[in-house]
XYZ file of C-alpha atoms in Angstrom:
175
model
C 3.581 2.674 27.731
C -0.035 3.174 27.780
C -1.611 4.533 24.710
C -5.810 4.417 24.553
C -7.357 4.511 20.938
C -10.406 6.326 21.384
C -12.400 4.531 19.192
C -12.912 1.059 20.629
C -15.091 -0.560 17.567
C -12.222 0.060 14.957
C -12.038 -2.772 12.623
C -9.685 -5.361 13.183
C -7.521 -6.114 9.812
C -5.572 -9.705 9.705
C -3.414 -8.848 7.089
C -3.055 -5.657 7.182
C -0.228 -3.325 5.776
C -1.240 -0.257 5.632
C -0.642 2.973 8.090
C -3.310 3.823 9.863
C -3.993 7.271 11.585
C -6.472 7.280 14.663
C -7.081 9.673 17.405
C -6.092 9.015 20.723
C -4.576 9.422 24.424
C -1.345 9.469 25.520
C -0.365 10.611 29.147
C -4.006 11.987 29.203
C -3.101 14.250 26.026
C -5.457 13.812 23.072
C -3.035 12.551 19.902
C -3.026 11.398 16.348
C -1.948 8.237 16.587
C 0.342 6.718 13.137
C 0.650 3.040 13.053
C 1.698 -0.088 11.507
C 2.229 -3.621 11.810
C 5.861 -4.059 12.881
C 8.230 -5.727 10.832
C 6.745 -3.976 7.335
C 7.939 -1.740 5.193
C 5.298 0.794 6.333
C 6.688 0.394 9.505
C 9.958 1.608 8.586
C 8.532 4.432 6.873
C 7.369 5.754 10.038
C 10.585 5.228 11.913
C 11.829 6.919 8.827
C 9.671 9.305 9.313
C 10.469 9.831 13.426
C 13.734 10.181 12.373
C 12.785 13.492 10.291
C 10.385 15.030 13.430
C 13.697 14.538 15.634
C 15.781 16.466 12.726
C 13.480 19.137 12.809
C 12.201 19.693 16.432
C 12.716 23.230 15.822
C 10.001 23.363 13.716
C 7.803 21.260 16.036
C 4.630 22.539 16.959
C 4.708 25.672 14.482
C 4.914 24.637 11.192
C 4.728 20.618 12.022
C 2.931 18.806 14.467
C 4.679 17.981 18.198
C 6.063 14.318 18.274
C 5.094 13.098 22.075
C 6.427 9.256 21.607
C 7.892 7.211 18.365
C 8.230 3.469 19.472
C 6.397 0.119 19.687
C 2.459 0.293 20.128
C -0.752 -1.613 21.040
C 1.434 -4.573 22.989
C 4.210 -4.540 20.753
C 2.508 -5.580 17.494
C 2.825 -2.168 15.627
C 5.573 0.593 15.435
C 3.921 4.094 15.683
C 3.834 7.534 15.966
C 2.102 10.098 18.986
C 1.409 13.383 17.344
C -0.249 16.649 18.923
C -3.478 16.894 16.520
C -3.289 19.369 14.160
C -6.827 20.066 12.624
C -7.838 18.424 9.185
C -6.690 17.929 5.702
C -6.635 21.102 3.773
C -8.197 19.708 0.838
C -10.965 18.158 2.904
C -12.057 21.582 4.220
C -11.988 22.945 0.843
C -14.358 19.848 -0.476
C -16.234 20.474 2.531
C -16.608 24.210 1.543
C -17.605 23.351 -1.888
C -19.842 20.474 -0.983
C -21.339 23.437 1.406
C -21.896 25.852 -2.014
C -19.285 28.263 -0.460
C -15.675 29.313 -1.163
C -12.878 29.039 -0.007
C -11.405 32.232 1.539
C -7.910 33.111 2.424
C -6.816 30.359 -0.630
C -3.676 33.118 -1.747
C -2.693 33.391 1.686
C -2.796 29.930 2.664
C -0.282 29.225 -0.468
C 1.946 31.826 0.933
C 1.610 30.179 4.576
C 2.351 26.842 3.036
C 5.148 28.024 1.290
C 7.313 30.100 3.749
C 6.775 26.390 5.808
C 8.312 24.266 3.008
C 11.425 27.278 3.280
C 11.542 26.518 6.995
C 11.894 22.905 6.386
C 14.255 23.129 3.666
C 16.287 25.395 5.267
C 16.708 22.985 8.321
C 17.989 20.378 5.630
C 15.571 18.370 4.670
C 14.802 18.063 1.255
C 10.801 17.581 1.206
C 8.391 17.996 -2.012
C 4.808 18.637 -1.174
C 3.649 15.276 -3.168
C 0.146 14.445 -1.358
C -1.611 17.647 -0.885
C -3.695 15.650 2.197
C -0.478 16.220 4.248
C -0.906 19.613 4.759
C -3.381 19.887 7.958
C -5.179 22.926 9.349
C -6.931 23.706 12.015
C -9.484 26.219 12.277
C -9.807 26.924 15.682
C -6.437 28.243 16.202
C -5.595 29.313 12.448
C -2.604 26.622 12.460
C -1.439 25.566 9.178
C 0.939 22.218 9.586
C 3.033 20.168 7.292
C 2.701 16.009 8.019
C 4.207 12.763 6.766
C 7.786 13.117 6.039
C 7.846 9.126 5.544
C 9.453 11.055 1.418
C 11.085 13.230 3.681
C 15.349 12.990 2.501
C 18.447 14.217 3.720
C 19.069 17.099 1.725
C 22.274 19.621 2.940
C 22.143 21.275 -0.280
C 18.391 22.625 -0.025
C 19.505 24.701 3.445
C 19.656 27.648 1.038
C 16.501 26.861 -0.953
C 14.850 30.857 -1.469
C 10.932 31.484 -1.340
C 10.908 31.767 -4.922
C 11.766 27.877 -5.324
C 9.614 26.473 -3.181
C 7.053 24.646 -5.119
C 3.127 23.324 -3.769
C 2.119 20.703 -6.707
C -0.294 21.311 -9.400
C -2.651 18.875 -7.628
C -3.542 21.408 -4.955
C -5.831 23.587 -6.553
C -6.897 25.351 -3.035
């Protein structure tokens, strides 16, 4: 399995635990590349995580990103994730917008958009609050809005019936 980072001059960390997201090439596709060192509990998040992409391949590339490859990376050392690239943060546009002297437009509508995908996803029966607003991603260019990181992600049957009204997005998202 051949996967390229793009960036060759990315820091090398010796003891590193932490996930790290990079873009990438897989199968000459560009991806978002999620990784860990193997053997950590980060690692299992994201095979945690793969686990949830699988459950709801439905949903893949609409309201979450495609998942090209889950498996061992970068000569075995890390487990990882190939994503299809799905734009930026949400909240780093808006602080972009702001740091610009502009607003935001479309914020209501995004909400809505965000919310009708946290139905989708608890309808398929998975029970996943919105905790980190940076895991909702957007691109621009094709008006895609897409839910990432289901590493909090749970099994949860009794959620398939979860209405619009009780979807929640966290007070912490103030776009």
């Amino acid at each position: 399995m051949m996967i390229k980072k793009r960036n060759s001059n990315e820091k090398k960390h010796e003891f590193d635990d932490q996930k790290h997201v990079v873009l990438g090439e897989w199968r000459n596709k560009p991806v978002a590349i999620k990784y860990a060192l193997r053997n950590t509990r980060l690692a299992d998040e994201l095979l945690r995580e793969a686990g949830f992409y699988h459950k709801l391949k439905h949903l893949q590339g609409t309201t979450i990103p495609l998942l090209y490859y889950a498996g061992e990376l970068f000569e075995g050392q890390h487990f990882g994730l190939c994503l299809e690239p799905v734009g930026r943060s949400l909240p780093a546009i808006v602080i972009q917008c702001r740091l610009a002297g502009k607003v935001f437009e479309g914020r209501d509508a995004m909400r809505e958009r965000l919310l009708q995908a946290l139905v989708r996803i608890h309808e398929a029966g998975v029970g996943f609050a919105l905790s980190n607003p940076i895991d909702v991603c957007y691109d621009e260019d094709t008006d895609r809005l897409c839910i990432v990181g289901f590493s909090l992600a749970n099994e949860n049957p009794t959620n398939r019936n979860k209405s619009f009204d009780e979807a929640t997005i966290p007070d912490n998202c103030d776009w």
